[in-house]
Amino acid sequence: MLERIFFVSDLHGSTVASNKAINAAKFYNVKTIIIGGDLTGKALVPILETDCCYELEFQGKNTKIKKSEPEKLEEAKRQIRSTGSYFSVMTNSEYEELAENQKKMEEKFKEVMKEGLAEFFDKAEERLKEAGAKMYLIPGNDDYDEVAEFAQKHESEHVIFFDNRIVNLGDYQLLGYGYSNPTPWRTPREKAEKEIYKDLKKLVGQIDKNGIYVIHAPPYGTALDKAPKLTSEMKQVAYETQHVGSTSVRRIIEEKPPVLGLHGHIHESGGIDFVKSNNGASVPVINPGSEYSSGVLKGAIIELDSGKLAKYMFTKG
């Protein structure tokens, strides 16, 4: 039986990219959308309210908006959210209180993340219901555990959260796993390789038919996991890359090969590669890449037939 999927990853809170992902059901005529992690953004932009104005700094530009120009304030908010960042309107004293208390700043950040996700889920449920489609999603390493728990609680008929779970998709089973191996940035959801392997080993043991591994981190040593090489001072080495994927993800694919591996995490390494399993099978693995901050949605339309990858096409728009 033919299964047609639209796969994207690393939306990072961009309202433009997220809306395009939802609308992909009708645009690409697919009934199944899969999001491979990193649902939320990375920055919070304070909008400081004074007696006469709103002031903000965004993308290196200082902006002052008069209270008599509400349409300009709304446009600034729209631009912030389109790039995946969040905003919060506050007074100078409120900002100073947050700036001096890292815990309170993090709590505010998580609060606006949840608000953004709630809006995304409501819109997705409404539009996917109209299209007769479903969206399956997992968090990634940049998504806080509290945000992942929030997403799970807001699961609905047409928006299915499947991190650390196996869910059925026609003749296939989706394995979802959003943690990554350690990164230089010490993001919220990282685990040691031995822990990742233990988790994945347990999950693959629950698969009893054709498996599709939706794992945020790509397998190590492939075309999907090449990232810019960094110095000890976290500066990029010109024109040099290195493999930064997960050895445990590669190992689990080699030991119990799926029909297909779907990955994200490394935005600049979109493409397809193949991992040779221990039984000689050549497993296709796909990373669509990401350009979320520009509002561009990169994806892959994938067709599976009789337990094999039949066709694939990368999209960008």
Backbone as numpy.savetxt, mean C-alpha at the origin, in Angstrom:
# Nx Ny Nz CAx CAy CAz Cx Cy Cz
-11.10 -22.10 -15.07 -11.94 -20.89 -15.07 -11.06 -19.64 -15.07
-11.43 -18.66 -15.89 -10.65 -17.44 -16.01 -10.90 -16.52 -14.82
-9.81 -16.02 -14.24 -9.89 -15.05 -13.13 -9.14 -13.80 -13.55
-9.83 -12.65 -13.51 -9.24 -11.38 -13.94 -9.09 -10.47 -12.73
-7.87 -9.96 -12.53 -7.53 -9.20 -11.33 -6.87 -7.89 -11.72
-7.16 -6.84 -10.95 -6.39 -5.61 -11.06 -5.63 -5.44 -9.76
-4.30 -5.38 -9.85 -3.46 -5.32 -8.66 -2.72 -4.00 -8.59
-2.76 -3.37 -7.40 -2.01 -2.15 -7.14 -1.40 -2.26 -5.75
-0.46 -1.39 -5.47 0.16 -1.38 -4.14 0.67 0.02 -3.84
0.94 0.27 -2.56 1.59 1.51 -2.12 0.85 2.77 -2.57
-0.41 2.86 -2.20 -1.20 4.06 -2.47 -0.84 5.19 -1.51
-0.38 4.84 -0.33 0.11 5.80 0.67 -0.81 7.00 0.89
-2.09 6.73 0.95 -3.03 7.78 1.34 -3.40 8.77 0.26
-2.83 8.67 -0.92 -3.15 9.63 -1.99 -4.61 9.48 -2.40
-5.40 10.55 -2.24 -6.81 10.47 -2.60 -6.98 10.26 -4.10
-6.09 10.85 -4.91 -6.21 10.70 -6.35 -5.93 9.26 -6.77
-4.81 8.71 -6.29 -4.47 7.32 -6.64 -5.51 6.35 -6.08
-5.99 6.61 -4.87 -6.98 5.72 -4.25 -8.29 5.73 -5.01
-8.74 6.91 -5.43 -9.98 6.99 -6.21 -9.85 6.26 -7.54
-8.69 6.36 -8.14 -8.46 5.65 -9.40 -8.49 4.14 -9.18
-7.97 3.70 -8.04 -7.99 2.26 -7.73 -9.43 1.77 -7.59
-10.27 2.55 -6.92 -11.67 2.18 -6.77 -12.36 2.14 -8.13
-12.12 3.18 -8.93 -12.78 3.29 -10.24 -12.26 2.29 -11.26
-11.17 1.60 -10.93 -10.60 0.62 -11.86 -11.58 -0.50 -12.17
-12.50 -0.77 -11.24 -13.47 -1.85 -11.47 -14.25 -1.60 -12.77
-14.74 -0.37 -12.93 -15.48 -0.04 -14.15 -14.55 0.29 -15.31
-13.47 1.01 -15.01 -12.57 1.47 -16.07 -11.91 0.30 -16.80
-11.47 -0.70 -16.03 -10.78 -1.85 -16.64 -11.67 -3.10 -16.73
-12.92 -2.93 -16.33 -13.87 -4.05 -16.39 -13.36 -5.27 -15.63
-13.05 -5.05 -14.35 -12.61 -6.15 -13.49 -13.54 -6.25 -12.28
-13.67 -7.44 -11.76 -14.51 -7.66 -10.59 -13.69 -7.85 -9.32
-12.37 -7.94 -9.48 -11.50 -8.16 -8.33 -10.35 -7.16 -8.36
-10.25 -6.35 -7.30 -9.14 -5.43 -7.11 -8.38 -5.86 -5.87
-7.06 -5.93 -5.98 -6.22 -6.31 -4.84 -5.24 -5.18 -4.57
-5.16 -4.76 -3.31 -4.20 -3.73 -2.90 -3.17 -4.37 -1.98
-1.90 -4.27 -2.37 -0.83 -5.01 -1.71 -0.08 -4.27 -0.62
-0.75 -3.38 0.11 -0.10 -2.79 1.29 0.27 -1.32 1.16
0.65 -0.75 2.30 0.95 0.67 2.46 -0.23 1.52 2.00
-1.26 1.48 2.84 -2.51 2.19 2.55 -2.44 3.66 2.93
-1.62 3.97 3.94 -1.65 5.31 4.52 -0.42 6.14 4.15
-0.55 7.46 4.36 0.50 8.40 4.00 1.58 8.53 5.05
2.52 9.44 4.79 3.72 9.52 5.62 3.92 10.87 6.30
3.05 11.85 6.03 3.31 13.19 6.57 2.01 13.87 6.99
2.12 14.71 8.02 1.01 15.51 8.51 1.37 16.98 8.37
0.53 17.73 7.64 0.77 19.16 7.41 -0.13 19.97 8.34
0.45 20.70 9.30 -0.36 21.56 10.17 -0.84 22.79 9.38
-2.11 23.10 9.51 -2.65 24.35 8.97 -2.97 25.23 10.17
-2.18 26.27 10.35 -2.28 27.10 11.54 -3.31 28.20 11.34
-4.28 28.23 12.26 -5.36 29.21 12.19 -5.04 30.42 13.08
-5.05 31.60 12.48 -4.88 32.84 13.23 -6.19 33.65 13.14
-6.18 34.87 13.67 -7.41 35.68 13.65 -7.89 35.98 12.24
-6.92 36.17 11.34 -7.30 36.59 9.99 -7.08 35.53 8.91
-6.19 34.58 9.21 -5.70 33.73 8.12 -5.48 32.28 8.53
-5.14 31.49 7.50 -4.63 30.14 7.68 -3.23 30.11 7.07
-2.29 29.53 7.80 -0.92 29.47 7.31 -0.43 28.02 7.28
0.28 27.67 6.21 0.81 26.31 6.11 2.08 26.31 5.28
2.87 25.28 5.50 4.06 25.04 4.68 3.92 23.67 4.05
3.96 23.63 2.73 3.75 22.38 2.01 4.63 22.36 0.77
5.38 21.29 0.63 6.29 21.10 -0.51 7.25 22.28 -0.67
7.76 22.74 0.48 8.75 23.80 0.49 8.20 25.20 0.26
6.89 25.33 0.24 6.27 26.64 -0.03 5.42 27.07 1.15
5.63 28.30 1.61 4.82 28.88 2.67 3.61 29.59 2.06
2.43 29.27 2.58 1.20 29.83 2.03 0.36 30.47 3.14
-0.18 31.64 2.87 -1.08 32.31 3.80 -2.40 32.53 3.07
-3.49 32.06 3.67 -4.81 32.15 3.05 -5.73 32.94 3.96
-6.35 33.98 3.41 -7.29 34.78 4.19 -8.55 33.98 4.50
-9.14 34.26 5.66 -10.37 33.55 6.03 -11.52 33.91 5.10
-11.37 35.00 4.40 -12.40 35.41 3.43 -12.28 34.66 2.11
-11.31 33.73 2.03 -11.09 32.96 0.80 -11.17 31.45 1.09
-12.34 30.97 1.54 -12.47 29.55 1.92 -12.19 28.58 0.77
-12.45 29.03 -0.46 -12.20 28.15 -1.60 -10.72 27.85 -1.77
-9.85 28.81 -1.41 -8.41 28.58 -1.50 -7.94 27.61 -0.41
-8.59 27.68 0.76 -8.26 26.73 1.82 -8.63 25.32 1.39
-9.80 25.15 0.80 -10.24 23.83 0.35 -9.32 23.29 -0.74
-8.85 24.16 -1.61 -7.92 23.73 -2.67 -6.60 23.28 -2.07
-6.12 23.99 -1.04 -4.88 23.59 -0.37 -5.04 22.22 0.28
-6.17 21.99 0.92 -6.44 20.69 1.54 -6.46 19.59 0.48
-7.09 19.90 -0.65 -7.18 18.90 -1.74 -5.79 18.54 -2.26
-4.96 19.54 -2.43 -3.61 19.29 -2.93 -2.80 18.45 -1.95
-2.94 18.75 -0.67 -2.23 17.98 0.36 -2.64 16.52 0.31
-3.93 16.26 0.26 -4.42 14.88 0.28 -4.11 14.15 -1.03
-4.04 14.88 -2.12 -3.76 14.22 -3.40 -2.37 13.60 -3.42
-1.44 14.17 -2.66 -0.07 13.65 -2.61 0.10 12.53 -1.58
-0.95 12.29 -0.79 -0.87 11.26 0.25 -0.58 11.80 1.63
-0.32 13.09 1.75 -0.13 13.70 3.07 -1.48 14.01 3.69
-1.46 14.30 4.99 -2.67 14.66 5.71 -2.55 16.09 6.22
-3.67 16.66 6.65 -3.65 18.00 7.22 -4.47 18.02 8.50
-4.18 18.99 9.34 -4.98 19.22 10.54 -4.97 20.72 10.83
-6.16 21.30 10.93 -6.28 22.71 11.25 -6.16 22.89 12.76
-5.25 23.76 13.19 -5.01 23.95 14.62 -4.48 25.35 14.89
-4.57 25.75 16.14 -4.00 27.04 16.54 -2.51 26.88 16.78
-1.81 28.00 16.91 -0.38 27.95 17.20 -0.10 27.23 18.51
-0.91 27.49 19.54 -0.69 26.84 20.83 -0.91 25.34 20.74
-1.91 24.92 19.96 -2.15 23.49 19.77 -0.98 22.84 19.05
-0.46 23.55 18.04 0.69 23.01 17.30 1.92 22.89 18.20
2.18 23.90 18.99 3.33 23.87 19.90 3.23 22.73 20.89
2.02 22.47 21.36 1.81 21.36 22.29 2.13 20.03 21.64
1.71 19.85 20.39 2.01 18.62 19.66 3.50 18.50 19.36
4.11 19.62 18.95 5.53 19.61 18.58 6.41 19.24 19.76
5.96 19.54 20.96 6.74 19.26 22.16 6.47 17.88 22.74
5.48 17.19 22.19 5.08 15.88 22.73 4.96 14.89 21.59
5.98 14.06 21.41 6.02 13.13 20.28 4.85 12.14 20.32
4.47 11.72 21.52 3.37 10.76 21.65 2.06 11.38 21.17
1.80 12.63 21.56 0.58 13.30 21.12 0.59 13.54 19.61
1.76 13.86 19.07 1.88 14.06 17.63 1.56 12.77 16.88
2.07 11.66 17.38 1.80 10.36 16.76 0.32 10.01 16.85
-0.31 10.31 17.99 -1.73 10.04 18.15 -2.56 10.85 17.16
-2.19 12.12 16.97 -2.88 12.96 15.99 -2.71 12.41 14.58
-1.50 11.96 14.28 -1.20 11.38 12.97 -2.08 10.16 12.71
-2.17 9.27 13.69 -2.99 8.08 13.54 -4.47 8.43 13.40
-4.87 9.47 14.10 -6.27 9.91 14.04 -6.65 10.34 12.62
-5.81 11.17 11.99 -6.14 11.64 10.63 -5.99 10.51 9.62
-5.08 9.57 9.87 -4.96 8.40 9.00 -6.26 7.60 8.99
-6.81 7.38 10.19 -8.05 6.62 10.30 -9.20 7.35 9.61
-9.24 8.66 9.75 -10.28 9.44 9.08 -10.18 9.29 7.57
-8.94 9.33 7.06 -8.73 9.16 5.62 -9.13 7.77 5.14
-8.79 6.76 5.93 -9.16 5.39 5.56 -10.67 5.19 5.58
-11.33 5.77 6.58 -12.78 5.64 6.68 -13.46 6.21 5.44
-12.99 7.37 4.98 -13.54 7.98 3.77 -13.30 7.08 2.56
-12.09 6.52 2.49 -11.75 5.63 1.37 -12.63 4.38 1.37
-12.81 3.76 2.55 -13.61 2.54 2.64 -15.07 2.81 2.29
-15.62 3.93 2.77 -17.02 4.25 2.47 -17.22 4.44 0.96
-16.30 5.15 0.34 -16.40 5.38 -1.10 -16.23 4.07 -1.88
-15.26 3.25 -1.42 -15.02 1.98 -2.10 -16.24 1.06 -2.01
-16.84 0.98 -0.82 -18.00 0.11 -0.65 -19.15 0.55 -1.56
-19.38 1.85 -1.64 -20.48 2.37 -2.46 -20.24 2.10 -3.95
-19.05 2.42 -4.43 -18.80 2.30 -5.88 -18.60 0.85 -6.31
-17.98 0.03 -5.46 -17.77 -1.37 -5.81 -19.08 -2.15 -5.80
-19.97 -1.76 -4.91 -21.29 -2.39 -4.89 -22.02 -2.12 -6.19
-21.94 -0.88 -6.67 -22.56 -0.51 -7.95 -21.95 -1.32 -9.11
-20.64 -1.55 -9.03 -19.94 -2.25 -10.12 -19.99 -3.77 -9.97
-20.52 -4.24 -8.84 -20.55 -5.69 -8.61 -19.16 -6.26 -8.44
-18.25 -5.47 -7.84 -16.86 -5.88 -7.69 -16.47 -5.92 -6.22
-15.31 -6.49 -5.94 -14.78 -6.54 -4.58 -13.32 -6.11 -4.55
-12.94 -5.54 -3.43 -11.56 -5.12 -3.22 -10.99 -5.88 -2.04
-9.83 -6.49 -2.25 -9.12 -7.21 -1.20 -7.86 -6.42 -0.86
-7.62 -6.18 0.42 -6.47 -5.35 0.76 -5.76 -5.81 2.02
-4.47 -5.47 2.07 -3.65 -5.70 3.25 -2.92 -4.40 3.57
-2.46 -4.23 4.82 -1.60 -3.10 5.14 -0.16 -3.42 4.73
0.72 -2.44 4.88 2.13 -2.67 4.60 2.99 -2.30 5.79
4.28 -2.19 5.58 5.19 -1.89 6.68 5.04 -0.46 7.19
4.54 0.45 6.35 4.38 1.85 6.76 3.05 2.10 7.48
2.18 1.13 7.54 0.89 1.28 8.20 1.00 0.84 9.67
0.66 1.71 10.58 0.70 1.37 12.00 -0.24 0.21 12.30
0.10 -0.59 13.31 -0.77 -1.70 13.72 -2.16 -1.21 14.08
-2.24 -0.04 14.75 -3.55 0.50 15.13 -4.38 0.83 13.90
-3.71 1.30 12.85 -4.40 1.60 11.61 -4.87 0.31 10.94
-4.02 -0.71 10.98 -4.39 -2.01 10.42 -5.60 -2.60 11.15
-5.62 -2.45 12.46 -6.75 -2.94 13.26 -8.02 -2.16 12.92
-7.88 -0.87 12.71 -9.01 -0.03 12.31 -9.56 -0.51 10.97
-8.67 -0.80 10.03 -9.09 -1.26 8.71 -9.83 -2.59 8.81
-9.34 -3.48 9.64 -9.99 -4.79 9.80 -11.41 -4.64 10.35
-11.59 -3.74 11.29 -12.90 -3.52 11.90 -13.89 -2.91 10.90
-13.37 -2.24 9.87 -14.24 -1.61 8.89 -14.38 -2.44 7.62
-14.06 -3.71 7.73 -14.28 -4.61 6.60 -15.77 -4.67 6.27
-16.09 -4.78 5.00 -17.48 -4.79 4.57 -17.70 -5.84 3.49
-18.88 -5.85 2.92 -19.20 -6.87 1.91 -18.30 -6.80 0.70
-17.95 -5.57 0.31 -17.17 -5.40 -0.93 -15.73 -4.97 -0.68
-15.35 -4.74 0.56 -13.98 -4.37 0.92 -13.50 -5.38 1.97
-12.61 -6.27 1.56 -12.18 -7.39 2.40 -10.74 -7.20 2.84
-10.53 -7.21 4.14 -9.20 -7.08 4.73 -8.68 -8.49 5.02
-7.47 -8.82 4.54 -7.02 -10.21 4.71 -5.55 -10.33 5.12
-5.09 -9.41 5.94 -3.73 -9.52 6.46 -3.63 -10.71 7.40
-2.59 -11.53 7.22 -2.39 -12.73 8.03 -3.57 -13.69 7.93
-4.18 -13.71 6.77 -5.35 -14.57 6.55 -5.30 -15.19 5.16
-6.10 -16.25 5.02 -6.33 -16.88 3.73 -7.79 -16.65 3.37
-8.04 -16.11 2.17 -9.42 -15.94 1.73 -9.58 -16.57 0.35
-10.79 -17.03 0.08 -11.08 -17.69 -1.19 -11.40 -16.67 -2.27
-10.92 -16.95 -3.48 -11.21 -16.15 -4.66 -11.43 -17.12 -5.82
-12.66 -17.55 -6.01 -12.97 -18.52 -7.05 -12.19 -19.81 -6.86
-11.42 -20.18 -7.87 -10.62 -21.41 -7.82 -9.29 -21.20 -7.10
-9.10 -20.03 -6.51 -7.82 -19.68 -5.90 -8.00 -19.30 -4.43
-6.89 -19.23 -3.74 -6.87 -18.73 -2.36 -5.82 -17.63 -2.27
-6.21 -16.51 -1.67 -5.29 -15.40 -1.47 -4.67 -15.49 -0.09
-3.34 -15.43 -0.05 -2.60 -15.34 1.20 -2.18 -13.88 1.36
-2.55 -13.27 2.49 -2.19 -11.88 2.71 -1.19 -11.71 3.84
-0.13 -10.92 3.58 0.89 -10.69 4.62 1.53 -9.34 4.37
1.39 -8.41 5.35 1.82 -7.05 5.14 3.10 -6.60 5.81
3.70 -7.43 6.66 4.96 -7.02 7.31 6.12 -7.10 6.33
7.16 -6.32 6.59 8.37 -6.38 5.76 9.57 -6.75 6.63
10.62 -7.14 5.97 11.91 -7.32 6.64 12.42 -5.93 7.06
13.38 -5.85 7.98 13.84 -4.56 8.50 14.33 -3.62 7.40
14.01 -2.32 7.58 14.45 -1.28 6.66 15.28 -0.25 7.43
16.04 0.58 6.73 16.82 1.63 7.42 15.94 2.66 8.13
14.65 2.71 7.76 13.77 3.76 8.31 13.00 3.28 9.55
13.14 2.03 9.92 12.48 1.50 11.12 10.99 1.82 11.11
10.33 1.37 10.10 8.91 1.62 9.93 8.07 0.80 10.90
6.78 1.14 11.05 5.96 0.52 12.11 5.80 -0.99 12.06
5.77 -1.58 10.85 5.47 -3.02 10.78 6.61 -3.76 10.08
7.67 -3.97 10.84 8.82 -4.74 10.36 9.06 -5.92 11.29
9.56 -7.00 10.72 9.90 -8.17 11.51 11.22 -8.76 11.03
11.87 -9.49 11.92 13.09 -10.21 11.54 12.72 -11.32 10.55
13.68 -11.68 9.72 13.41 -12.69 8.69 12.89 -14.00 9.28
13.44 -14.42 10.40 13.01 -15.70 11.00 11.54 -15.63 11.44
11.10 -14.46 11.87 9.70 -14.29 12.26 8.79 -14.30 11.04
9.24 -13.64 9.98 8.47 -13.63 8.74 8.30 -15.05 8.21
9.38 -15.79 8.20 9.32 -17.17 7.70 8.35 -18.01 8.54
8.41 -17.85 9.84 7.51 -18.59 10.73 6.06 -18.26 10.44
5.77 -16.97 10.27 4.40 -16.54 9.96 3.93 -17.11 8.63
4.78 -17.00 7.61 4.39 -17.46 6.29 4.25 -18.98 6.23
5.10 -19.67 6.93 5.03 -21.14 6.99 3.68 -21.59 7.53
3.22 -20.88 8.55 1.92 -21.20 9.15 0.78 -20.91 8.17
0.89 -19.80 7.45 -0.16 -19.43 6.52 -0.24 -20.38 5.33
0.90 -20.72 4.75 0.86 -21.58 3.55 0.34 -22.97 3.90
0.47 -23.34 5.17 -0.06 -24.63 5.61 -1.58 -24.69 5.56
-2.22 -23.53 5.44 -3.68 -23.48 5.39 -4.22 -23.49 3.96
-3.33 -23.43 2.98 -3.75 -23.38 1.59 -3.97 -24.79 1.07
-5.16 -25.04 0.49 -5.45 -26.38 -0.01 -5.84 -26.37 -1.50
-5.65 -25.22 -2.17 -5.82 -25.18 -3.63 -4.88 -24.12 -4.18
-5.04 -23.73 -5.43 -4.12 -22.79 -6.05 -3.96 -21.52 -5.23
-2.72 -21.22 -4.84 -2.47 -20.07 -3.99 -1.93 -18.87 -4.75
-2.38 -17.69 -4.33 -1.81 -16.43 -4.80 -1.27 -15.72 -3.58
0.03 -15.49 -3.54 0.65 -14.86 -2.37 0.66 -13.34 -2.54
-0.11 -12.67 -1.73 -0.12 -11.21 -1.72 0.71 -10.77 -0.52
1.98 -10.57 -0.74 2.94 -10.28 0.33 3.59 -8.93 0.01
3.49 -8.00 0.94 3.96 -6.64 0.65 5.43 -6.61 0.23
6.29 -7.28 0.97 7.72 -7.29 0.63 7.97 -8.25 -0.54
8.75 -7.84 -1.51 9.07 -8.73 -2.64 10.14 -9.74 -2.25
10.25 -10.82 -3.01 11.31 -11.80 -2.73 12.69 -11.23 -3.04
13.64 -11.58 -2.21 15.00 -11.09 -2.35 15.64 -11.58 -3.66
16.48 -10.73 -4.23 17.29 -11.12 -5.38 16.54 -11.18 -6.69
15.49 -10.37 -6.82 14.71 -10.34 -8.06 14.72 -8.92 -8.63
14.08 -8.76 -9.76 13.96 -7.43 -10.37 13.00 -6.54 -9.59
12.28 -7.12 -8.64 11.26 -6.39 -7.90 11.78 -5.73 -6.64
13.00 -6.02 -6.24 13.46 -5.54 -4.92 14.72 -4.69 -4.99
14.95 -4.06 -6.15 16.13 -3.20 -6.28 15.80 -1.77 -5.85
16.52 -1.30 -4.84 16.32 0.04 -4.31 17.63 0.80 -4.36
17.58 2.14 -4.32 18.82 2.92 -4.32 19.72 2.53 -3.14
21.01 2.40 -3.41 21.96 2.09 -2.36 22.20 3.32 -1.50
22.25 3.11 -0.17 22.41 4.23 0.76 23.73 4.13 1.51
24.27 5.27 1.86 25.47 5.31 2.70 25.05 5.19 4.15
26.03 5.11 5.06 25.73 5.03 6.49 25.03 6.29 6.99
25.17 7.40 6.22 24.50 8.66 6.57 23.14 8.76 5.89
22.65 7.66 5.32 21.34 7.59 4.68 21.25 8.47 3.43
22.38 8.64 2.74 22.39 9.38 1.50 22.49 8.40 0.33
21.80 8.73 -0.75 21.77 7.83 -1.90 23.09 7.86 -2.66
23.57 6.66 -3.01 24.76 6.53 -3.83 24.33 6.61 -5.29
24.88 7.54 -6.02 24.46 7.79 -7.40 24.56 6.54 -8.27
23.47 6.23 -8.96 23.41 5.17 -9.98 23.65 3.76 -9.42
23.64 3.59 -8.11 23.85 2.25 -7.55 22.58 1.77 -6.85
22.28 0.49 -7.03 21.12 -0.12 -6.38 21.56 -1.36 -5.62
20.67 -1.82 -4.79 20.93 -3.05 -4.06 19.62 -3.80 -3.84
19.71 -5.12 -3.65 18.53 -5.93 -3.37 18.15 -5.77 -1.90
16.88 -5.44 -1.65 16.44 -5.19 -0.28 15.20 -5.99 0.09
14.83 -6.95 -0.74 13.64 -7.75 -0.48 13.85 -8.75 0.64
12.87 -9.58 0.85 12.87 -10.54 1.95 13.38 -11.92 1.52
14.38 -12.41 2.22 14.87 -13.77 1.95 13.83 -14.81 2.36
13.03 -14.50 3.37 12.00 -15.44 3.83 10.87 -15.56 2.81
10.52 -14.44 2.18 9.49 -14.49 1.14 9.98 -15.34 -0.03
11.22 -15.16 -0.41 11.77 -15.99 -1.50 11.78 -17.46 -1.09
12.20 -17.73 0.14 12.29 -19.11 0.62 10.93 -19.80 0.61
9.88 -19.09 1.04 8.56 -19.72 1.10 8.03 -19.97 -0.31
8.35 -19.07 -1.27 7.95 -19.30 -2.66 8.68 -20.51 -3.23
9.96 -20.66 -2.89 10.74 -21.80 -3.37 10.23 -23.11 -2.77
9.84 -23.09 -1.50 9.43 -24.32 -0.83 8.01 -24.75 -1.18
7.08 -23.79 -1.22 5.70 -24.10 -1.59 5.25 -23.07 -2.62
5.54 -23.34 -3.88 5.29 -22.35 -4.93 3.81 -22.05 -5.14
3.46 -20.77 -5.20 2.10 -20.39 -5.54 1.92 -20.31 -7.04
0.72 -20.02 -7.47 0.47 -19.74 -8.88 1.13 -18.43 -9.27
1.11 -17.48 -8.30 1.54 -16.12 -8.58 1.90 -15.42 -7.28
2.92 -14.56 -7.31 3.26 -13.72 -6.18 2.98 -12.27 -6.53
2.25 -11.56 -5.66 1.93 -10.14 -5.87 2.57 -9.34 -4.75
3.38 -8.35 -5.11 4.20 -7.64 -4.13 4.21 -6.14 -4.42
4.76 -5.38 -3.48 4.89 -3.93 -3.63 6.17 -3.49 -2.94
6.04 -2.46 -2.05 7.11 -2.04 -1.14 8.20 -1.20 -1.81
8.77 -1.69 -2.90 9.84 -0.97 -3.59 9.23 -0.26 -4.79
8.97 1.04 -4.62 8.20 1.79 -5.60 8.86 1.84 -6.97
10.20 1.92 -7.00 10.91 2.11 -8.26 11.22 0.82 -8.99
10.76 -0.31 -8.45 11.10 -1.60 -9.06 9.87 -2.34 -9.59
9.01 -1.61 -10.26 7.87 -2.25 -10.89 8.30 -3.18 -12.01
7.57 -4.28 -12.16 7.88 -5.22 -13.23 7.49 -6.64 -12.87
7.95 -7.57 -13.68 7.69 -8.99 -13.46 9.01 -9.74 -13.46
9.09 -10.76 -12.65 10.25 -11.64 -12.63 9.75 -13.04 -12.31
10.68 -14.00 -12.24 10.30 -15.38 -11.98 11.25 -15.97 -10.94
10.67 -16.69 -9.99 11.45 -17.36 -8.95 11.36 -18.86 -9.19
12.50 -19.51 -9.31 12.51 -20.96 -9.53 12.32 -21.67 -8.20
11.29 -22.50 -8.12 10.99 -23.21 -6.88 11.83 -24.48 -6.77
11.77 -25.11 -5.62 12.55 -26.32 -5.39 12.10 -27.49 -6.25
10.84 -27.44 -6.70 10.36 -28.53 -7.56 10.52 -28.20 -9.05
11.21 -27.10 -9.33 11.50 -26.74 -10.71 10.51 -25.80 -11.35
9.41 -25.47 -10.66 8.43 -24.56 -11.22 8.98 -23.14 -11.27
8.57 -22.41 -12.28 8.98 -21.02 -12.42 7.80 -20.14 -12.01
7.91 -19.50 -10.86 6.78 -18.76 -10.28 6.85 -17.28 -10.69
5.83 -16.77 -11.37 5.83 -15.35 -11.72 5.55 -14.49 -10.48
6.31 -13.42 -10.34 6.11 -12.48 -9.24 6.02 -11.07 -9.84
5.07 -10.29 -9.35 4.77 -9.00 -9.96 4.77 -7.90 -8.91
5.39 -6.77 -9.25 5.33 -5.54 -8.47 4.93 -4.42 -9.44
3.76 -3.79 -9.26 3.36 -2.75 -10.21 4.13 -1.45 -10.07
4.85 -1.27 -8.93 5.52 0.00 -8.68 4.54 1.03 -8.16
5.03 2.22 -7.84 4.15 3.25 -7.31 4.68 4.65 -7.62
3.76 5.52 -8.00 4.04 6.95 -8.16 2.90 7.74 -7.50
2.53 7.31 -6.31 1.35 7.83 -5.62 1.41 9.34 -5.39
2.60 9.88 -5.07 2.70 11.30 -4.71 2.38 12.22 -5.88
2.46 11.69 -7.09 2.09 12.46 -8.28 0.64 12.23 -8.68
-0.07 11.42 -7.89 -1.44 11.09 -8.22 -1.56 10.09 -9.35
-0.45 9.46 -9.69 -0.44 8.46 -10.77 -0.69 7.07 -10.17
-1.59 6.32 -10.78 -1.85 4.96 -10.33 -1.16 3.97 -11.27
-0.21 3.23 -10.73 0.44 2.16 -11.50 -0.16 0.84 -11.05
-0.52 0.01 -11.99 -1.17 -1.25 -11.65 -0.83 -2.35 -12.64
-1.46 -3.49 -12.43 -1.28 -4.63 -13.34 -2.61 -5.34 -13.50
-3.03 -5.51 -14.74 -4.20 -6.34 -15.04 -3.70 -7.75 -15.29
-4.22 -8.68 -14.53 -3.70 -10.05 -14.54 -4.83 -11.02 -14.84
-4.58 -11.95 -15.76 -5.55 -13.00 -16.06 -4.95 -14.35 -15.72
-5.66 -15.11 -14.92 -5.27 -16.47 -14.55 -6.24 -17.45 -15.18
-5.71 -18.54 -15.70 -6.55 -19.55 -16.34 -6.02 -20.93 -16.01
-6.88 -21.76 -15.46 -6.51 -23.15 -15.12 -5.28 -23.22 -14.23
-5.19 -22.33 -13.26 -4.10 -22.37 -12.29 -2.78 -21.83 -12.80
-2.82 -21.05 -13.88 -1.58 -20.49 -14.42 -1.79 -19.03 -14.83
-0.69 -18.27 -14.85 -0.73 -16.92 -15.36 -0.90 -16.98 -16.87
-2.01 -16.43 -17.36 -2.29 -16.47 -18.80 -1.85 -15.19 -19.48
-2.19 -14.04 -18.87 -1.85 -12.74 -19.45 -1.61 -11.73 -18.34
-0.83 -10.72 -18.66 -0.68 -9.60 -17.75 -0.36 -8.34 -18.54
-0.77 -7.21 -18.00 -0.49 -5.94 -18.66 -0.33 -4.87 -17.58
0.77 -4.14 -17.61 0.97 -3.06 -16.66 0.25 -1.81 -17.13
-0.31 -1.08 -16.17 -1.06 0.13 -16.48 -0.47 1.32 -15.73
-0.70 2.50 -16.26 -0.23 3.72 -15.61 -1.13 4.87 -16.06
-1.69 5.56 -15.07 -2.54 6.66 -15.45 -3.16 7.37 -14.26
